[in-house]
Amino acid sequence: MTRRIQSVKTDKTRRGGSFEVPLPGVFAMCEYIVQHDVAEGFEALLAATQNQSIGSAIAVAGSSLHRTCEPQDSQHVIKPNMQVDAIRSRNGVLECIKVRWGWKPFWSMGTMPPMTHLPLHLVMRSKVFDRVKRDGRMLIAVDGWYEACESEQSKNNHRLSYTTSRQSAPIFLAALAQASEQFNGCDGLTLVTHDDSATKQQRLLAFTAEDARVWLRPDLQWEQAQELAMHMALAEPQLEHVLASPRSLRGR
């Protein structure tokens, strides 16, 4: 369901340091995000760690965030460069903000398209990401996502696979974001991917509500983040896939 990273681009910062970033178009881990009312995901995240309801702090939708089949409501399908609801922690308090899906760090302006995905191992070993990995860790509560289907039958016929959880609960995608108090052209969010030992491919770093809060801990070390990806990320047995046609997403 995913494409291998074939190569990376080595570039230099203004200070002379080097870093590696994925080449544009090398892999399309997720083409669309499906996000229903973020309130339920917000509540699930709080309930998992505090074992209590958030009461009147935020309105909770009456319908479930989870859908057992491909969603039909176009307003919930989010594409790159669109706004997505993200959850972050500030001084121990969770808050929701809107961020553009697609990050444009200053050193990539004019040379690369916005980053929609970023492999965890590149983030961990490059100092150029120090600030965003310290201050910009966020979670995206989603119902599921669309990605390219790589089956033999689909090589000559572009198909999408809709991925969702087998459980009636939201999925939390790990993300990194730059979100300034006053919006600037660099602001945006990128989804984090990790190496899946079972498939030897990159996949989205996704969690249940019970495990997702660890991603937001201010004292999280990046060696711990790697362990988090290896042992707490959602694995294939916990996910369900539904084949979909790109035609069904046209005009959304």
PDB file of C-alpha atoms in Angstrom:
ATOM      1  CA  MET A   1       0.000   0.000   0.000  1.00  0.00           C
ATOM      2  CA  THR A   2       3.028   2.274   0.166  1.00  0.00           C
ATOM      3  CA  ARG A   3       5.938   3.237  -2.037  1.00  0.00           C
ATOM      4  CA  ARG A   4       9.540   2.742  -1.040  1.00  0.00           C
ATOM      5  CA  ILE A   5      11.805   5.738  -0.588  1.00  0.00           C
ATOM      6  CA  GLN A   6      14.227   5.361  -3.483  1.00  0.00           C
ATOM      7  CA  SER A   7      16.567   8.264  -2.805  1.00  0.00           C
ATOM      8  CA  VAL A   8      17.079  11.421  -0.817  1.00  0.00           C
ATOM      9  CA  LYS A   9      18.380  14.836  -1.715  1.00  0.00           C
ATOM     10  CA  THR A  10      21.372  16.251   0.148  1.00  0.00           C
ATOM     11  CA  ASP A  11      21.270  20.024   0.498  1.00  0.00           C
ATOM     12  CA  LYS A  12      23.010  22.680   2.532  1.00  0.00           C
ATOM     13  CA  THR A  13      21.778  25.251   4.994  1.00  0.00           C
ATOM     14  CA  ARG A  14      22.873  28.883   4.902  1.00  0.00           C
ATOM     15  CA  ARG A  15      25.336  28.105   7.684  1.00  0.00           C
ATOM     16  CA  GLY A  16      27.031  25.413   5.637  1.00  0.00           C
ATOM     17  CA  GLY A  17      25.520  22.384   7.364  1.00  0.00           C
ATOM     18  CA  SER A  18      24.045  19.594   5.282  1.00  0.00           C
ATOM     19  CA  PHE A  19      20.807  17.711   5.615  1.00  0.00           C
ATOM     20  CA  GLU A  20      18.785  15.123   3.724  1.00  0.00           C
ATOM     21  CA  VAL A  21      15.189  15.444   2.606  1.00  0.00           C
ATOM     22  CA  PRO A  22      13.015  13.131   0.497  1.00  0.00           C
ATOM     23  CA  LEU A  23      12.982  13.957  -3.185  1.00  0.00           C
ATOM     24  CA  PRO A  24       9.638  15.337  -4.417  1.00  0.00           C
ATOM     25  CA  GLY A  25       7.447  12.635  -5.875  1.00  0.00           C
ATOM     26  CA  VAL A  26       9.565   9.752  -4.553  1.00  0.00           C
ATOM     27  CA  PHE A  27       6.759   8.395  -2.407  1.00  0.00           C
ATOM     28  CA  ALA A  28       3.124   9.240  -1.785  1.00  0.00           C
ATOM     29  CA  MET A  29       2.411   7.812   1.620  1.00  0.00           C
ATOM     30  CA  CYS A  30      -0.990   9.410   1.912  1.00  0.00           C
ATOM     31  CA  GLU A  31      -2.831  11.266  -0.820  1.00  0.00           C
ATOM     32  CA  TYR A  32      -5.885  12.338   1.195  1.00  0.00           C
ATOM     33  CA  ILE A  33      -6.825  12.485   4.879  1.00  0.00           C
ATOM     34  CA  VAL A  34     -10.360  11.823   6.103  1.00  0.00           C
ATOM     35  CA  GLN A  35     -11.108  13.874   9.216  1.00  0.00           C
ATOM     36  CA  HIS A  36     -14.569  14.174  10.718  1.00  0.00           C
ATOM     37  CA  ASP A  37     -15.399  16.276  13.782  1.00  0.00           C
ATOM     38  CA  VAL A  38     -12.120  16.687  15.650  1.00  0.00           C
ATOM     39  CA  ALA A  39     -13.974  17.082  18.960  1.00  0.00           C
ATOM     40  CA  GLU A  40     -14.454  13.352  19.363  1.00  0.00           C
ATOM     41  CA  GLY A  41     -10.795  12.668  18.701  1.00  0.00           C
ATOM     42  CA  PHE A  42      -9.885  15.384  21.192  1.00  0.00           C
ATOM     43  CA  GLU A  43     -12.120  13.806  23.820  1.00  0.00           C
ATOM     44  CA  ALA A  44     -10.772  10.313  23.158  1.00  0.00           C
ATOM     45  CA  LEU A  45      -7.231  11.563  23.645  1.00  0.00           C
ATOM     46  CA  LEU A  46      -8.082  13.192  26.966  1.00  0.00           C
ATOM     47  CA  ALA A  47     -10.145  10.264  28.182  1.00  0.00           C
ATOM     48  CA  ALA A  48      -7.325   7.845  27.439  1.00  0.00           C
ATOM     49  CA  THR A  49      -4.931   9.683  29.735  1.00  0.00           C
ATOM     50  CA  GLN A  50      -7.180  11.324  32.312  1.00  0.00           C
ATOM     51  CA  ASN A  51      -9.973   8.738  32.350  1.00  0.00           C
ATOM     52  CA  GLN A  52     -12.600  11.463  32.382  1.00  0.00           C
ATOM     53  CA  SER A  53     -14.805  13.465  30.027  1.00  0.00           C
ATOM     54  CA  ILE A  54     -13.871  16.991  29.011  1.00  0.00           C
ATOM     55  CA  GLY A  55     -17.423  18.107  29.750  1.00  0.00           C
ATOM     56  CA  SER A  56     -18.279  21.499  28.346  1.00  0.00           C
ATOM     57  CA  ALA A  57     -14.734  22.354  27.314  1.00  0.00           C
ATOM     58  CA  ILE A  58     -15.508  21.361  23.742  1.00  0.00           C
ATOM     59  CA  ALA A  59     -18.634  20.241  21.923  1.00  0.00           C
ATOM     60  CA  VAL A  60     -18.737  16.534  21.083  1.00  0.00           C
ATOM     61  CA  ALA A  61     -20.359  15.373  17.876  1.00  0.00           C
ATOM     62  CA  GLY A  62     -23.218  12.907  18.135  1.00  0.00           C
ATOM     63  CA  SER A  63     -21.929  10.681  15.347  1.00  0.00           C
ATOM     64  CA  SER A  64     -18.873   8.464  15.623  1.00  0.00           C
ATOM     65  CA  LEU A  65     -15.561   9.604  14.189  1.00  0.00           C
ATOM     66  CA  HIS A  66     -15.085   6.055  12.918  1.00  0.00           C
ATOM     67  CA  ARG A  67     -16.563   4.867   9.640  1.00  0.00           C
ATOM     68  CA  THR A  68     -16.495   1.203   8.620  1.00  0.00           C
ATOM     69  CA  CYS A  69     -16.586   1.913   4.875  1.00  0.00           C
ATOM     70  CA  GLU A  70     -15.305   4.499   2.429  1.00  0.00           C
ATOM     71  CA  PRO A  71     -16.639   7.947   3.435  1.00  0.00           C
ATOM     72  CA  GLN A  72     -19.049   9.683   1.093  1.00  0.00           C
ATOM     73  CA  ASP A  73     -19.132  13.210   2.515  1.00  0.00           C
ATOM     74  CA  SER A  74     -16.680  15.322   0.520  1.00  0.00           C
ATOM     75  CA  GLN A  75     -16.256  17.991   3.206  1.00  0.00           C
ATOM     76  CA  HIS A  76     -14.266  15.529   5.323  1.00  0.00           C
ATOM     77  CA  VAL A  77     -11.706  14.683   2.610  1.00  0.00           C
ATOM     78  CA  ILE A  78      -8.576  16.808   3.097  1.00  0.00           C
ATOM     79  CA  LYS A  79      -5.962  17.214   0.383  1.00  0.00           C
ATOM     80  CA  PRO A  80      -2.453  18.716   0.561  1.00  0.00           C
ATOM     81  CA  ASN A  81      -2.476  22.525   0.960  1.00  0.00           C
ATOM     82  CA  MET A  82      -5.847  22.378   2.726  1.00  0.00           C
ATOM     83  CA  GLN A  83      -6.372  23.184   6.420  1.00  0.00           C
ATOM     84  CA  VAL A  84      -6.338  20.284   8.874  1.00  0.00           C
ATOM     85  CA  ASP A  85      -7.253  20.275  12.583  1.00  0.00           C
ATOM     86  CA  ALA A  86      -4.200  19.414  14.680  1.00  0.00           C
ATOM     87  CA  ILE A  87      -3.813  18.716  18.405  1.00  0.00           C
ATOM     88  CA  ARG A  88      -0.769  19.957  20.287  1.00  0.00           C
ATOM     89  CA  SER A  89       0.337  20.295  23.903  1.00  0.00           C
ATOM     90  CA  ARG A  90       1.266  23.671  25.378  1.00  0.00           C
ATOM     91  CA  ASN A  91       2.383  23.770  29.016  1.00  0.00           C
ATOM     92  CA  GLY A  92       0.658  20.457  29.628  1.00  0.00           C
ATOM     93  CA  VAL A  93      -2.643  21.605  28.122  1.00  0.00           C
ATOM     94  CA  LEU A  94      -4.026  20.138  24.910  1.00  0.00           C
ATOM     95  CA  GLU A  95      -5.267  22.575  22.311  1.00  0.00           C
ATOM     96  CA  CYS A  96      -6.632  22.365  18.782  1.00  0.00           C
ATOM     97  CA  ILE A  97      -5.352  24.538  15.950  1.00  0.00           C
ATOM     98  CA  LYS A  98      -5.787  24.647  12.194  1.00  0.00           C
ATOM     99  CA  VAL A  99      -2.663  24.120  10.103  1.00  0.00           C
ATOM    100  CA  ARG A 100      -2.070  23.827   6.377  1.00  0.00           C
ATOM    101  CA  TRP A 101      -1.108  20.302   5.286  1.00  0.00           C
ATOM    102  CA  GLY A 102       2.240  20.952   3.634  1.00  0.00           C
ATOM    103  CA  TRP A 103       5.250  22.495   5.370  1.00  0.00           C
ATOM    104  CA  LYS A 104       7.571  24.980   3.633  1.00  0.00           C
ATOM    105  CA  PRO A 105      10.698  25.419   5.780  1.00  0.00           C
ATOM    106  CA  PHE A 106      12.677  28.538   4.889  1.00  0.00           C
ATOM    107  CA  TRP A 107      15.573  26.538   3.447  1.00  0.00           C
ATOM    108  CA  SER A 108      13.261  24.892   0.899  1.00  0.00           C
ATOM    109  CA  MET A 109      11.406  27.987  -0.296  1.00  0.00           C
ATOM    110  CA  GLY A 110      11.482  28.229  -4.073  1.00  0.00           C
ATOM    111  CA  THR A 111      13.315  24.918  -4.532  1.00  0.00           C
ATOM    112  CA  MET A 112      10.903  22.242  -3.299  1.00  0.00           C
ATOM    113  CA  PRO A 113       7.148  21.738  -3.051  1.00  0.00           C
ATOM    114  CA  PRO A 114       5.631  21.738   0.456  1.00  0.00           C
ATOM    115  CA  MET A 115       6.577  18.673   2.513  1.00  0.00           C
ATOM    116  CA  THR A 116       3.530  16.511   3.181  1.00  0.00           C
ATOM    117  CA  HIS A 117       5.489  13.547   4.615  1.00  0.00           C
ATOM    118  CA  LEU A 118       8.787  13.293   6.466  1.00  0.00           C
ATOM    119  CA  PRO A 119      10.521  10.037   7.524  1.00  0.00           C
ATOM    120  CA  LEU A 120      11.250   9.788  11.231  1.00  0.00           C
ATOM    121  CA  HIS A 121      14.826   8.606  10.691  1.00  0.00           C
ATOM    122  CA  LEU A 122      15.655  11.765   8.717  1.00  0.00           C
ATOM    123  CA  VAL A 123      14.165  13.949  11.437  1.00  0.00           C
ATOM    124  CA  MET A 124      16.163  12.143  14.106  1.00  0.00           C
ATOM    125  CA  ARG A 125      19.568  12.512  12.511  1.00  0.00           C
ATOM    126  CA  SER A 126      19.398  16.045  11.088  1.00  0.00           C
ATOM    127  CA  LYS A 127      19.901  19.180  13.181  1.00  0.00           C
ATOM    128  CA  VAL A 128      17.932  21.237  10.690  1.00  0.00           C
ATOM    129  CA  PHE A 129      14.762  19.745  12.188  1.00  0.00           C
ATOM    130  CA  ASP A 130      15.710  20.434  15.835  1.00  0.00           C
ATOM    131  CA  ARG A 131      13.243  23.256  16.373  1.00  0.00           C
ATOM    132  CA  VAL A 132      10.234  21.636  14.742  1.00  0.00           C
ATOM    133  CA  LYS A 133      10.809  18.296  16.457  1.00  0.00           C
ATOM    134  CA  ARG A 134      11.083  20.087  19.810  1.00  0.00           C
ATOM    135  CA  ASP A 135       8.205  22.566  19.481  1.00  0.00           C
ATOM    136  CA  GLY A 136       6.154  21.254  16.581  1.00  0.00           C
ATOM    137  CA  ARG A 137       5.062  17.733  17.475  1.00  0.00           C
ATOM    138  CA  MET A 138       1.328  17.352  16.882  1.00  0.00           C
ATOM    139  CA  LEU A 139      -1.379  14.725  16.430  1.00  0.00           C
ATOM    140  CA  ILE A 140      -4.035  14.525  13.716  1.00  0.00           C
ATOM    141  CA  ALA A 141      -7.210  12.665  14.723  1.00  0.00           C
ATOM    142  CA  VAL A 142      -8.506  10.977  11.567  1.00  0.00           C
ATOM    143  CA  ASP A 143     -11.030   8.415  10.481  1.00  0.00           C
ATOM    144  CA  GLY A 144      -8.635   7.115   7.840  1.00  0.00           C
ATOM    145  CA  TRP A 145      -6.623   8.023   4.765  1.00  0.00           C
ATOM    146  CA  TYR A 146      -6.261   7.267   1.070  1.00  0.00           C
ATOM    147  CA  GLU A 147      -3.012   6.018  -0.405  1.00  0.00           C
ATOM    148  CA  ALA A 148      -1.904   4.603  -3.755  1.00  0.00           C
ATOM    149  CA  CYS A 149      -2.587   0.906  -4.231  1.00  0.00           C
ATOM    150  CA  GLU A 150       0.525  -0.922  -5.407  1.00  0.00           C
ATOM    151  CA  SER A 151      -0.980  -4.295  -6.335  1.00  0.00           C
ATOM    152  CA  GLU A 152      -0.026  -6.013  -9.589  1.00  0.00           C
ATOM    153  CA  GLN A 153      -3.533  -5.510 -10.950  1.00  0.00           C
ATOM    154  CA  SER A 154      -3.399  -1.753 -10.374  1.00  0.00           C
ATOM    155  CA  LYS A 155      -0.092  -0.922 -12.081  1.00  0.00           C
ATOM    156  CA  ASN A 156      -1.828   0.212 -15.257  1.00  0.00           C
ATOM    157  CA  ASN A 157      -4.942   1.478 -13.509  1.00  0.00           C
ATOM    158  CA  HIS A 158      -4.373   4.002 -10.725  1.00  0.00           C
ATOM    159  CA  ARG A 159      -6.355   2.860  -7.715  1.00  0.00           C
ATOM    160  CA  LEU A 160      -6.526   4.085  -4.165  1.00  0.00           C
ATOM    161  CA  SER A 161      -6.812   2.166  -0.940  1.00  0.00           C
ATOM    162  CA  TYR A 162      -8.788   3.661   1.932  1.00  0.00           C
ATOM    163  CA  THR A 163      -7.179   2.684   5.256  1.00  0.00           C
ATOM    164  CA  THR A 164      -9.050   2.831   8.547  1.00  0.00           C
ATOM    165  CA  SER A 165      -8.988   1.166  11.972  1.00  0.00           C
ATOM    166  CA  ARG A 166     -10.657  -2.166  12.681  1.00  0.00           C
ATOM    167  CA  GLN A 167     -11.774  -0.677  15.985  1.00  0.00           C
ATOM    168  CA  SER A 168     -14.549   1.878  16.393  1.00  0.00           C
ATOM    169  CA  ALA A 169     -12.157   4.617  17.422  1.00  0.00           C
ATOM    170  CA  PRO A 170     -10.182   7.451  15.824  1.00  0.00           C
ATOM    171  CA  ILE A 171      -6.637   7.011  14.586  1.00  0.00           C
ATOM    172  CA  PHE A 172      -4.000   9.534  15.627  1.00  0.00           C
ATOM    173  CA  LEU A 173      -1.331  10.405  13.067  1.00  0.00           C
ATOM    174  CA  ALA A 174       1.993  11.783  14.277  1.00  0.00           C
ATOM    175  CA  ALA A 175       2.923  15.087  12.669  1.00  0.00           C
ATOM    176  CA  LEU A 176       5.427  17.921  12.824  1.00  0.00           C
ATOM    177  CA  ALA A 177       4.335  21.482  12.196  1.00  0.00           C
ATOM    178  CA  GLN A 178       5.495  25.066  12.126  1.00  0.00           C
ATOM    179  CA  ALA A 179       2.614  27.229  13.328  1.00  0.00           C
ATOM    180  CA  SER A 180       3.493  30.871  13.984  1.00  0.00           C
ATOM    181  CA  GLU A 181       1.375  33.269  16.031  1.00  0.00           C
ATOM    182  CA  GLN A 182       1.215  35.447  12.928  1.00  0.00           C
ATOM    183  CA  PHE A 183       0.918  33.251   9.837  1.00  0.00           C
ATOM    184  CA  ASN A 184       3.839  33.298   7.418  1.00  0.00           C
ATOM    185  CA  GLY A 185       4.543  31.437   4.202  1.00  0.00           C
ATOM    186  CA  CYS A 186       6.652  28.784   5.929  1.00  0.00           C
ATOM    187  CA  ASP A 187       3.870  27.595   8.233  1.00  0.00           C
ATOM    188  CA  GLY A 188       2.504  24.133   7.612  1.00  0.00           C
ATOM    189  CA  LEU A 189       2.331  20.529   8.748  1.00  0.00           C
ATOM    190  CA  THR A 190       3.995  17.333   7.589  1.00  0.00           C
ATOM    191  CA  LEU A 191       2.961  13.785   8.493  1.00  0.00           C
ATOM    192  CA  VAL A 192       5.635  11.557  10.022  1.00  0.00           C
ATOM    193  CA  THR A 193       6.421   8.148   8.544  1.00  0.00           C
ATOM    194  CA  HIS A 194       8.498   5.271   9.862  1.00  0.00           C
ATOM    195  CA  ASP A 195      10.088   2.039   8.675  1.00  0.00           C
ATOM    196  CA  ASP A 196       7.712  -0.900   8.912  1.00  0.00           C
ATOM    197  CA  SER A 197       9.842  -3.947   9.714  1.00  0.00           C
ATOM    198  CA  ALA A 198       7.178  -6.317   8.390  1.00  0.00           C
ATOM    199  CA  THR A 199       6.845  -4.783   4.914  1.00  0.00           C
ATOM    200  CA  LYS A 200      10.256  -3.032   4.718  1.00  0.00           C
ATOM    201  CA  GLN A 201       8.414   0.091   3.596  1.00  0.00           C
ATOM    202  CA  GLN A 202       7.596   3.517   4.980  1.00  0.00           C
ATOM    203  CA  ARG A 203       4.165   3.911   6.522  1.00  0.00           C
ATOM    204  CA  LEU A 204       2.366   6.623   8.459  1.00  0.00           C
ATOM    205  CA  LEU A 205       3.215   6.764  12.151  1.00  0.00           C
ATOM    206  CA  ALA A 206      -0.231   6.136  13.634  1.00  0.00           C
ATOM    207  CA  PHE A 207      -1.444   5.405  17.159  1.00  0.00           C
ATOM    208  CA  THR A 208      -4.486   4.585  19.215  1.00  0.00           C
ATOM    209  CA  ALA A 209      -5.629   7.203  21.722  1.00  0.00           C
ATOM    210  CA  GLU A 210      -3.988   5.231  24.544  1.00  0.00           C
ATOM    211  CA  ASP A 211      -0.541   5.495  22.967  1.00  0.00           C
ATOM    212  CA  ALA A 212      -0.769   8.804  21.113  1.00  0.00           C
ATOM    213  CA  ARG A 213      -0.103  11.138  24.067  1.00  0.00           C
ATOM    214  CA  VAL A 214       3.452   9.819  24.348  1.00  0.00           C
ATOM    215  CA  TRP A 215       4.216  11.565  21.057  1.00  0.00           C
ATOM    216  CA  LEU A 216       3.384  14.931  22.660  1.00  0.00           C
ATOM    217  CA  ARG A 217       5.522  14.557  25.782  1.00  0.00           C
ATOM    218  CA  PRO A 218       7.901  17.546  26.001  1.00  0.00           C
ATOM    219  CA  ASP A 219      10.678  15.327  27.381  1.00  0.00           C
ATOM    220  CA  LEU A 220      10.422  12.751  24.594  1.00  0.00           C
ATOM    221  CA  GLN A 221      13.883  11.802  23.366  1.00  0.00           C
ATOM    222  CA  TRP A 222      14.312  10.753  19.787  1.00  0.00           C
ATOM    223  CA  GLU A 223      15.692   7.357  20.710  1.00  0.00           C
ATOM    224  CA  GLN A 224      12.405   6.911  22.588  1.00  0.00           C
ATOM    225  CA  ALA A 225      10.521   8.083  19.509  1.00  0.00           C
ATOM    226  CA  GLN A 226      12.136   5.292  17.529  1.00  0.00           C
ATOM    227  CA  GLU A 227      11.083   2.779  20.174  1.00  0.00           C
ATOM    228  CA  LEU A 228       7.616   4.299  20.072  1.00  0.00           C
ATOM    229  CA  ALA A 229       7.428   3.687  16.334  1.00  0.00           C
ATOM    230  CA  MET A 230       8.669   0.122  16.670  1.00  0.00           C
ATOM    231  CA  HIS A 231       6.464  -1.037  19.525  1.00  0.00           C
ATOM    232  CA  MET A 232       3.419   1.239  19.839  1.00  0.00           C
ATOM    233  CA  ALA A 233       2.529   2.273  16.284  1.00  0.00           C
ATOM    234  CA  LEU A 234      -0.545   0.739  14.680  1.00  0.00           C
ATOM    235  CA  ALA A 235       0.377  -2.377  12.709  1.00  0.00           C
ATOM    236  CA  GLU A 236      -1.264  -4.074   9.750  1.00  0.00           C
ATOM    237  CA  PRO A 237      -3.494  -6.449  11.809  1.00  0.00           C
ATOM    238  CA  GLN A 238      -5.112  -3.377  13.419  1.00  0.00           C
ATOM    239  CA  LEU A 239      -5.949  -1.742  10.092  1.00  0.00           C
ATOM    240  CA  GLU A 240      -8.546  -2.366   7.415  1.00  0.00           C
ATOM    241  CA  HIS A 241      -8.275  -1.493   3.709  1.00  0.00           C
ATOM    242  CA  VAL A 242     -11.038  -0.707   1.220  1.00  0.00           C
ATOM    243  CA  LEU A 243     -10.280  -0.339  -2.495  1.00  0.00           C
ATOM    244  CA  ALA A 244     -11.500   2.935  -3.958  1.00  0.00           C
ATOM    245  CA  SER A 245     -11.467   4.641  -7.330  1.00  0.00           C
ATOM    246  CA  PRO A 246      -9.916   8.116  -7.737  1.00  0.00           C
ATOM    247  CA  ARG A 247     -13.075   8.924  -9.681  1.00  0.00           C
ATOM    248  CA  SER A 248     -15.026   8.896  -6.420  1.00  0.00           C
ATOM    249  CA  LEU A 249     -12.824  11.733  -5.112  1.00  0.00           C
ATOM    250  CA  ARG A 250     -13.005  14.018  -8.126  1.00  0.00           C
ATOM    251  CA  GLY A 251     -14.363  17.412  -7.299  1.00  0.00           C
ATOM    252  CA  ARG A 252     -13.876  16.964  -3.577  1.00  0.00           C
TER     253      ARG A 252
END
